[in-house]
PDB file of C-alpha atoms in Angstrom:
ATOM      1  CA  UNK A 201      11.009   2.604  13.421  1.00 70.00           C
ATOM      2  CA  UNK A 202      11.073   0.059  10.687  1.00 76.00           C
ATOM      3  CA  UNK A 203      12.263   1.309   7.316  1.00 87.00           C
ATOM      4  CA  UNK A 204      11.935  -0.380   3.964  1.00 93.00           C
ATOM      5  CA  UNK A 205      14.134   0.874   1.156  1.00 95.00           C
ATOM      6  CA  UNK A 206      13.495   0.030  -2.461  1.00 97.00           C
ATOM      7  CA  UNK A 207      15.715   0.539  -5.491  1.00 96.00           C
ATOM      8  CA  UNK A 208      15.781   1.699  -8.157  1.00 96.00           C
ATOM      9  CA  UNK A 209      13.214   4.467  -7.992  1.00 95.00           C
ATOM     10  CA  UNK A 210      12.711   4.407 -11.761  1.00 96.00           C
ATOM     11  CA  UNK A 211      13.531   1.900 -14.471  1.00 97.00           C
ATOM     12  CA  UNK A 212      13.073   2.257 -18.205  1.00 97.00           C
ATOM     13  CA  UNK A 213      13.455  -0.899 -20.242  1.00 97.00           C
ATOM     14  CA  UNK A 214      12.966  -1.935 -23.824  1.00 97.00           C
ATOM     15  CA  UNK A 215      10.156  -4.403 -24.287  1.00 97.00           C
ATOM     16  CA  UNK A 216      11.589  -7.889 -23.973  1.00 97.00           C
ATOM     17  CA  UNK A 217      14.343  -6.910 -21.535  1.00 98.00           C
ATOM     18  CA  UNK A 218      14.400  -8.152 -17.976  1.00 98.00           C
ATOM     19  CA  UNK A 219      13.666  -6.006 -14.909  1.00 97.00           C
ATOM     20  CA  UNK A 220      14.562  -6.338 -11.235  1.00 98.00           C
ATOM     21  CA  UNK A 221      13.618  -4.280  -8.205  1.00 98.00           C
ATOM     22  CA  UNK A 222      15.210  -4.725  -4.789  1.00 98.00           C
ATOM     23  CA  UNK A 223      13.863  -4.195  -1.316  1.00 97.00           C
ATOM     24  CA  UNK A 224      15.843  -3.915   1.931  1.00 97.00           C
ATOM     25  CA  UNK A 225      14.578  -3.620   5.475  1.00 94.00           C
ATOM     26  CA  UNK A 226      16.342  -2.132   8.469  1.00 90.00           C
ATOM     27  CA  UNK A 227      14.902  -4.925  10.645  1.00 91.00           C
ATOM     28  CA  UNK A 228      14.045  -8.581  10.260  1.00 93.00           C
ATOM     29  CA  UNK A 229      10.631  -9.080   8.711  1.00 93.00           C
ATOM     30  CA  UNK A 230       8.009 -11.676   9.507  1.00 92.00           C
ATOM     31  CA  UNK A 231       6.809 -11.516   5.930  1.00 93.00           C
ATOM     32  CA  UNK A 232       7.067  -9.389   2.817  1.00 96.00           C
ATOM     33  CA  UNK A 233       4.384  -8.568   0.301  1.00 96.00           C
ATOM     34  CA  UNK A 234       4.578  -7.179  -3.212  1.00 98.00           C
ATOM     35  CA  UNK A 235       2.031  -4.915  -4.838  1.00 98.00           C
ATOM     36  CA  UNK A 236       1.601  -3.428  -8.295  1.00 98.00           C
ATOM     37  CA  UNK A 237      -0.030  -0.094  -8.983  1.00 97.00           C
ATOM     38  CA  UNK A 238      -0.965   0.822 -12.528  1.00 97.00           C
ATOM     39  CA  UNK A 239      -0.972   4.530 -13.449  1.00 93.00           C
ATOM     40  CA  UNK A 240      -4.072   6.137 -11.960  1.00 93.00           C
ATOM     41  CA  UNK A 241      -5.004   2.955 -10.130  1.00 96.00           C
ATOM     42  CA  UNK A 242      -4.767   1.484  -6.691  1.00 97.00           C
ATOM     43  CA  UNK A 243      -2.185  -0.978  -5.346  1.00 97.00           C
ATOM     44  CA  UNK A 244      -3.000  -4.578  -6.137  1.00 97.00           C
ATOM     45  CA  UNK A 245      -1.580  -7.450  -4.132  1.00 97.00           C
ATOM     46  CA  UNK A 246       0.752  -9.756  -6.058  1.00 98.00           C
ATOM     47  CA  UNK A 247       2.298 -12.156  -3.582  1.00 97.00           C
ATOM     48  CA  UNK A 248       3.397 -12.780   0.001  1.00 96.00           C
ATOM     49  CA  UNK A 249       6.656 -14.424   1.099  1.00 96.00           C
ATOM     50  CA  UNK A 250       7.015 -15.779   4.606  1.00 94.00           C
ATOM     51  CA  UNK A 251       9.881 -18.260   4.783  1.00 95.00           C
ATOM     52  CA  UNK A 252      13.586 -17.516   4.819  1.00 96.00           C
ATOM     53  CA  UNK A 253      15.049 -18.058   1.336  1.00 97.00           C
ATOM     54  CA  UNK A 254      11.619 -18.516  -0.212  1.00 97.00           C
ATOM     55  CA  UNK A 255      11.256 -18.235  -3.979  1.00 98.00           C
ATOM     56  CA  UNK A 256       7.897 -17.982  -5.721  1.00 98.00           C
ATOM     57  CA  UNK A 257       7.034 -17.624  -9.386  1.00 97.00           C
ATOM     58  CA  UNK A 258       4.043 -16.201 -11.168  1.00 97.00           C
ATOM     59  CA  UNK A 259       4.473 -16.691 -14.902  1.00 97.00           C
ATOM     60  CA  UNK A 260       7.266 -14.246 -15.837  1.00 98.00           C
ATOM     61  CA  UNK A 261       7.584 -12.834 -12.291  1.00 98.00           C
ATOM     62  CA  UNK A 262       9.995 -14.325  -9.751  1.00 98.00           C
ATOM     63  CA  UNK A 263       9.946 -13.235  -6.122  1.00 98.00           C
ATOM     64  CA  UNK A 264      12.664 -13.983  -3.594  1.00 98.00           C
ATOM     65  CA  UNK A 265      12.920 -13.513   0.182  1.00 97.00           C
ATOM     66  CA  UNK A 266      16.410 -13.343   1.601  1.00 97.00           C
ATOM     67  CA  UNK A 267      17.881 -15.859   4.004  1.00 96.00           C
ATOM     68  CA  UNK A 268      18.020 -13.260   6.773  1.00 95.00           C
ATOM     69  CA  UNK A 269      14.472 -12.101   6.002  1.00 95.00           C
ATOM     70  CA  UNK A 270      15.676  -8.537   5.556  1.00 95.00           C
ATOM     71  CA  UNK A 271      15.659  -8.274   1.792  1.00 96.00           C
ATOM     72  CA  UNK A 272      13.601  -9.283  -1.182  1.00 98.00           C
ATOM     73  CA  UNK A 273      13.555  -8.935  -4.932  1.00 98.00           C
ATOM     74  CA  UNK A 274      11.111  -9.059  -7.819  1.00 98.00           C
ATOM     75  CA  UNK A 275      12.402 -10.087 -11.225  1.00 98.00           C
ATOM     76  CA  UNK A 276      10.378  -9.841 -14.414  1.00 98.00           C
ATOM     77  CA  UNK A 277      11.608 -11.797 -17.405  1.00 98.00           C
ATOM     78  CA  UNK A 278      11.010 -10.439 -20.907  1.00 98.00           C
ATOM     79  CA  UNK A 279       8.978  -7.394 -19.965  1.00 98.00           C
ATOM     80  CA  UNK A 280       5.790  -6.531 -21.795  1.00 97.00           C
ATOM     81  CA  UNK A 281       3.923  -3.243 -22.046  1.00 96.00           C
ATOM     82  CA  UNK A 282       1.333  -4.666 -19.647  1.00 97.00           C
ATOM     83  CA  UNK A 283       4.024  -4.723 -16.942  1.00 97.00           C
ATOM     84  CA  UNK A 284       4.055  -0.916 -16.791  1.00 98.00           C
ATOM     85  CA  UNK A 285       3.354   0.463 -13.327  1.00 97.00           C
ATOM     86  CA  UNK A 286       4.885   0.983  -9.918  1.00 97.00           C
ATOM     87  CA  UNK A 287       5.953  -2.049  -7.913  1.00 98.00           C
ATOM     88  CA  UNK A 288       5.962  -1.785  -4.139  1.00 97.00           C
ATOM     89  CA  UNK A 289       7.376  -4.081  -1.536  1.00 97.00           C
ATOM     90  CA  UNK A 290       5.866  -3.950   1.936  1.00 95.00           C
ATOM     91  CA  UNK A 291       7.111  -5.640   5.070  1.00 93.00           C
ATOM     92  CA  UNK A 292       5.702  -6.513   8.450  1.00 90.00           C
ATOM     93  CA  UNK A 293       7.718  -6.754  11.610  1.00 86.00           C
ATOM     94  CA  UNK A 294       7.173  -9.494  14.167  1.00 79.00           C
ATOM     95  CA  UNK A 295       3.931  -9.070  16.108  1.00 76.00           C
ATOM     96  CA  UNK A 296       2.821  -6.088  14.042  1.00 79.00           C
ATOM     97  CA  UNK A 297      -0.400  -5.434  12.129  1.00 75.00           C
ATOM     98  CA  UNK A 298       1.249  -2.735  10.086  1.00 84.00           C
ATOM     99  CA  UNK A 299       2.769  -2.925   6.651  1.00 89.00           C
ATOM    100  CA  UNK A 300       5.688  -0.605   5.945  1.00 92.00           C
ATOM    101  CA  UNK A 301       5.875   0.156   2.256  1.00 94.00           C
ATOM    102  CA  UNK A 302       8.939   0.891   0.207  1.00 95.00           C
ATOM    103  CA  UNK A 303       8.722   3.969  -2.006  1.00 95.00           C
ATOM    104  CA  UNK A 304       8.268   1.816  -5.065  1.00 96.00           C
ATOM    105  CA  UNK A 305       9.966   1.280  -8.397  1.00 97.00           C
ATOM    106  CA  UNK A 306       8.253   2.843 -11.383  1.00 96.00           C
ATOM    107  CA  UNK A 307       8.674   0.662 -14.457  1.00 97.00           C
ATOM    108  CA  UNK A 308       8.330   2.058 -17.953  1.00 97.00           C
ATOM    109  CA  UNK A 309       8.433  -0.297 -20.916  1.00 97.00           C
ATOM    110  CA  UNK A 310       9.372   1.072 -24.318  1.00 95.00           C
ATOM    111  CA  UNK A 311       7.647  -0.850 -27.115  1.00 92.00           C
TER     112      UNK A 311
ATOM    113  CA  UNK B 256     -11.901  -6.963  -6.517  1.00 58.00           C
ATOM    114  CA  UNK B 257     -12.709  -6.927  -2.818  1.00 65.00           C
ATOM    115  CA  UNK B 258     -15.897  -5.088  -1.853  1.00 92.00           C
ATOM    116  CA  UNK B 259     -14.424  -1.829  -0.722  1.00 97.00           C
ATOM    117  CA  UNK B 260     -15.758   1.608  -1.537  1.00 97.00           C
ATOM    118  CA  UNK B 261     -14.259   4.989  -0.774  1.00 98.00           C
ATOM    119  CA  UNK B 262     -16.212   8.218  -0.785  1.00 97.00           C
ATOM    120  CA  UNK B 263     -15.925  10.822  -2.012  1.00 97.00           C
ATOM    121  CA  UNK B 264     -13.601   9.988  -4.895  1.00 97.00           C
ATOM    122  CA  UNK B 265     -12.564  13.600  -5.341  1.00 97.00           C
ATOM    123  CA  UNK B 266     -12.811  16.589  -3.052  1.00 97.00           C
ATOM    124  CA  UNK B 267     -11.564  20.157  -3.149  1.00 97.00           C
ATOM    125  CA  UNK B 268     -11.822  22.202   0.009  1.00 96.00           C
ATOM    126  CA  UNK B 269     -10.257  25.153   1.772  1.00 96.00           C
ATOM    127  CA  UNK B 270      -7.667  25.318   4.503  1.00 97.00           C
ATOM    128  CA  UNK B 271      -9.196  25.165   7.967  1.00 96.00           C
ATOM    129  CA  UNK B 272     -12.315  23.246   7.028  1.00 96.00           C
ATOM    130  CA  UNK B 273     -13.116  19.807   8.455  1.00 95.00           C
ATOM    131  CA  UNK B 274     -13.080  16.880   6.045  1.00 97.00           C
ATOM    132  CA  UNK B 275     -14.290  13.325   6.512  1.00 98.00           C
ATOM    133  CA  UNK B 276     -13.454  10.473   4.181  1.00 98.00           C
ATOM    134  CA  UNK B 277     -15.389   7.235   4.319  1.00 98.00           C
ATOM    135  CA  UNK B 278     -14.298   3.689   3.669  1.00 98.00           C
ATOM    136  CA  UNK B 279     -17.011   1.048   3.405  1.00 98.00           C
ATOM    137  CA  UNK B 280     -16.412  -2.683   3.061  1.00 97.00           C
ATOM    138  CA  UNK B 281     -18.713  -5.614   2.425  1.00 96.00           C
ATOM    139  CA  UNK B 282     -16.147  -8.337   3.207  1.00 94.00           C
ATOM    140  CA  UNK B 283     -16.580  -8.381   6.999  1.00 93.00           C
ATOM    141  CA  UNK B 284     -12.808  -8.058   7.350  1.00 93.00           C
ATOM    142  CA  UNK B 285     -11.365  -7.254  10.755  1.00 93.00           C
ATOM    143  CA  UNK B 286      -8.544  -4.947   9.697  1.00 93.00           C
ATOM    144  CA  UNK B 287      -8.938  -1.606   7.991  1.00 95.00           C
ATOM    145  CA  UNK B 288      -6.236   0.916   7.123  1.00 96.00           C
ATOM    146  CA  UNK B 289      -5.907   4.479   5.915  1.00 98.00           C
ATOM    147  CA  UNK B 290      -2.876   5.460   3.833  1.00 98.00           C
ATOM    148  CA  UNK B 291      -1.812   8.578   2.061  1.00 98.00           C
ATOM    149  CA  UNK B 292       0.199   8.495  -1.143  1.00 97.00           C
ATOM    150  CA  UNK B 293       2.422  11.366  -2.179  1.00 95.00           C
ATOM    151  CA  UNK B 294       5.038  11.563  -4.947  1.00 88.00           C
ATOM    152  CA  UNK B 295       8.396  10.402  -3.663  1.00 82.00           C
ATOM    153  CA  UNK B 296       6.945   8.981  -0.437  1.00 85.00           C
ATOM    154  CA  UNK B 297       5.115   5.872  -1.505  1.00 88.00           C
ATOM    155  CA  UNK B 298       2.287   4.748   0.768  1.00 94.00           C
ATOM    156  CA  UNK B 299       2.355   5.897   4.367  1.00 95.00           C
ATOM    157  CA  UNK B 300       0.077   4.548   7.060  1.00 95.00           C
ATOM    158  CA  UNK B 301      -2.069   7.127   8.846  1.00 97.00           C
ATOM    159  CA  UNK B 302      -4.237   5.021  11.167  1.00 97.00           C
ATOM    160  CA  UNK B 303      -5.518   1.501  11.261  1.00 94.00           C
ATOM    161  CA  UNK B 304      -8.225  -0.487  12.981  1.00 94.00           C
ATOM    162  CA  UNK B 305      -8.183  -4.062  14.239  1.00 91.00           C
ATOM    163  CA  UNK B 306     -11.820  -4.187  15.258  1.00 91.00           C
ATOM    164  CA  UNK B 307     -14.852  -2.103  16.104  1.00 93.00           C
ATOM    165  CA  UNK B 308     -13.725   0.840  18.241  1.00 92.00           C
ATOM    166  CA  UNK B 309     -10.143  -0.504  18.193  1.00 94.00           C
ATOM    167  CA  UNK B 310      -7.784   1.825  16.378  1.00 95.00           C
ATOM    168  CA  UNK B 311      -4.131   2.759  16.497  1.00 93.00           C
ATOM    169  CA  UNK B 312      -1.797   5.331  15.022  1.00 94.00           C
ATOM    170  CA  UNK B 313       0.409   4.832  12.040  1.00 92.00           C
ATOM    171  CA  UNK B 314       3.484   6.591  10.781  1.00 90.00           C
ATOM    172  CA  UNK B 315       1.843   9.922   9.862  1.00 95.00           C
ATOM    173  CA  UNK B 316      -1.130  10.295  12.222  1.00 95.00           C
ATOM    174  CA  UNK B 317      -0.714  13.949  13.249  1.00 96.00           C
ATOM    175  CA  UNK B 318      -3.698  16.039  12.113  1.00 96.00           C
ATOM    176  CA  UNK B 319      -5.895  12.998  11.497  1.00 97.00           C
ATOM    177  CA  UNK B 320      -8.423  11.098  13.575  1.00 97.00           C
ATOM    178  CA  UNK B 321     -10.396   7.950  12.804  1.00 98.00           C
ATOM    179  CA  UNK B 322     -13.483   6.165  13.993  1.00 97.00           C
ATOM    180  CA  UNK B 323     -14.885   2.710  13.498  1.00 97.00           C
ATOM    181  CA  UNK B 324     -18.315   2.295  15.043  1.00 96.00           C
ATOM    182  CA  UNK B 325     -19.199  -0.769  12.956  1.00 96.00           C
ATOM    183  CA  UNK B 326     -17.249  -3.421  11.110  1.00 96.00           C
ATOM    184  CA  UNK B 327     -18.009  -2.148   7.632  1.00 97.00           C
ATOM    185  CA  UNK B 328     -17.147   1.549   8.041  1.00 97.00           C
ATOM    186  CA  UNK B 329     -13.853   3.287   8.799  1.00 98.00           C
ATOM    187  CA  UNK B 330     -13.886   7.074   8.790  1.00 98.00           C
ATOM    188  CA  UNK B 331     -10.883   9.359   8.439  1.00 98.00           C
ATOM    189  CA  UNK B 332     -11.300  12.948   9.651  1.00 98.00           C
ATOM    190  CA  UNK B 333      -9.127  15.960   9.093  1.00 97.00           C
ATOM    191  CA  UNK B 334     -10.324  18.280  11.853  1.00 92.00           C
ATOM    192  CA  UNK B 335      -8.842  21.405  10.257  1.00 95.00           C
ATOM    193  CA  UNK B 336      -7.415  20.674   6.846  1.00 96.00           C
ATOM    194  CA  UNK B 337      -4.052  22.110   5.815  1.00 97.00           C
ATOM    195  CA  UNK B 338      -2.447  22.328   2.386  1.00 96.00           C
ATOM    196  CA  UNK B 339       0.126  19.708   3.451  1.00 96.00           C
ATOM    197  CA  UNK B 340      -2.715  17.202   3.641  1.00 97.00           C
ATOM    198  CA  UNK B 341      -3.364  17.466  -0.079  1.00 97.00           C
ATOM    199  CA  UNK B 342      -2.844  13.892  -1.205  1.00 97.00           C
ATOM    200  CA  UNK B 343      -4.407  10.737  -2.514  1.00 98.00           C
ATOM    201  CA  UNK B 344      -5.915   8.715   0.316  1.00 98.00           C
ATOM    202  CA  UNK B 345      -6.326   4.957   0.098  1.00 98.00           C
ATOM    203  CA  UNK B 346      -8.301   2.705   2.359  1.00 98.00           C
ATOM    204  CA  UNK B 347      -7.320  -0.944   2.617  1.00 96.00           C
ATOM    205  CA  UNK B 348      -8.850  -3.994   4.260  1.00 95.00           C
ATOM    206  CA  UNK B 349      -7.434  -7.316   5.367  1.00 92.00           C
ATOM    207  CA  UNK B 350      -8.929 -10.421   6.854  1.00 85.00           C
ATOM    208  CA  UNK B 351      -7.500 -13.265   8.847  1.00 76.00           C
ATOM    209  CA  UNK B 352      -5.408 -12.876  11.959  1.00 70.00           C
ATOM    210  CA  UNK B 353      -3.024 -10.169  10.836  1.00 66.00           C
ATOM    211  CA  UNK B 354      -0.247  -9.811   8.283  1.00 75.00           C
ATOM    212  CA  UNK B 355      -2.613 -10.868   5.531  1.00 86.00           C
ATOM    213  CA  UNK B 356      -2.656  -9.300   2.073  1.00 91.00           C
ATOM    214  CA  UNK B 357      -4.370  -5.949   1.924  1.00 94.00           C
ATOM    215  CA  UNK B 358      -6.989  -5.013  -0.630  1.00 95.00           C
ATOM    216  CA  UNK B 359      -7.211  -1.383  -1.560  1.00 97.00           C
ATOM    217  CA  UNK B 360     -10.052   0.903  -2.509  1.00 97.00           C
ATOM    218  CA  UNK B 361      -9.913   3.163  -5.534  1.00 97.00           C
ATOM    219  CA  UNK B 362      -8.678   6.132  -3.531  1.00 97.00           C
ATOM    220  CA  UNK B 363      -9.831   9.666  -2.751  1.00 98.00           C
ATOM    221  CA  UNK B 364      -8.035  12.579  -4.361  1.00 97.00           C
ATOM    222  CA  UNK B 365      -8.150  15.433  -1.839  1.00 98.00           C
ATOM    223  CA  UNK B 366      -7.034  18.953  -2.677  1.00 97.00           C
ATOM    224  CA  UNK B 367      -6.817  21.600   0.031  1.00 97.00           C
ATOM    225  CA  UNK B 368      -6.464  25.129  -1.228  1.00 95.00           C
TER     226      UNK B 368
END
């Protein structure tokens, strides 16, 4: 079945440093979504990418979808303590209603 | 946040007992999902529904059953709970025609002793 791998599993950064998490799928995806889960909370949708090579920005967050639609990345510029949480990518295969989640990257920000 | 409510929020029960978790939505969304979240495993899909009485299995469906008799309610049942089913369970909903963003409930923390 479809597998979505996400690295790194953990990342500790000093406040103000940049952060990147990477997502790779074993199969071509029809779209990829990113979610953020704060400690003790539930996953919250951030963004969806659909097109090959697509790049979207949300303030300090930049999301990319690879040309082959098999990988994606989330980059946060100048991290803040409010960025703390676990970031998940989740992909959907063609014709599927199911999201396959990566295991997430847990971000800690040291003030 | 989307109108989605999970109940109960916390439950402790014993091995071998039946357990039913409820997900209720007020968004009239077509798709509903049950996930479990365990350390080191991320979110794994148990079952999902694409309409009333239309359900299908996910990645980790063994030991679980679901029912959806009306649009707003999606029930997850553990017929005979085991300790390996101790987890945090999330319900999610999505509208549109598929592959749309999912909105999650607050989760149910289930402990099976």
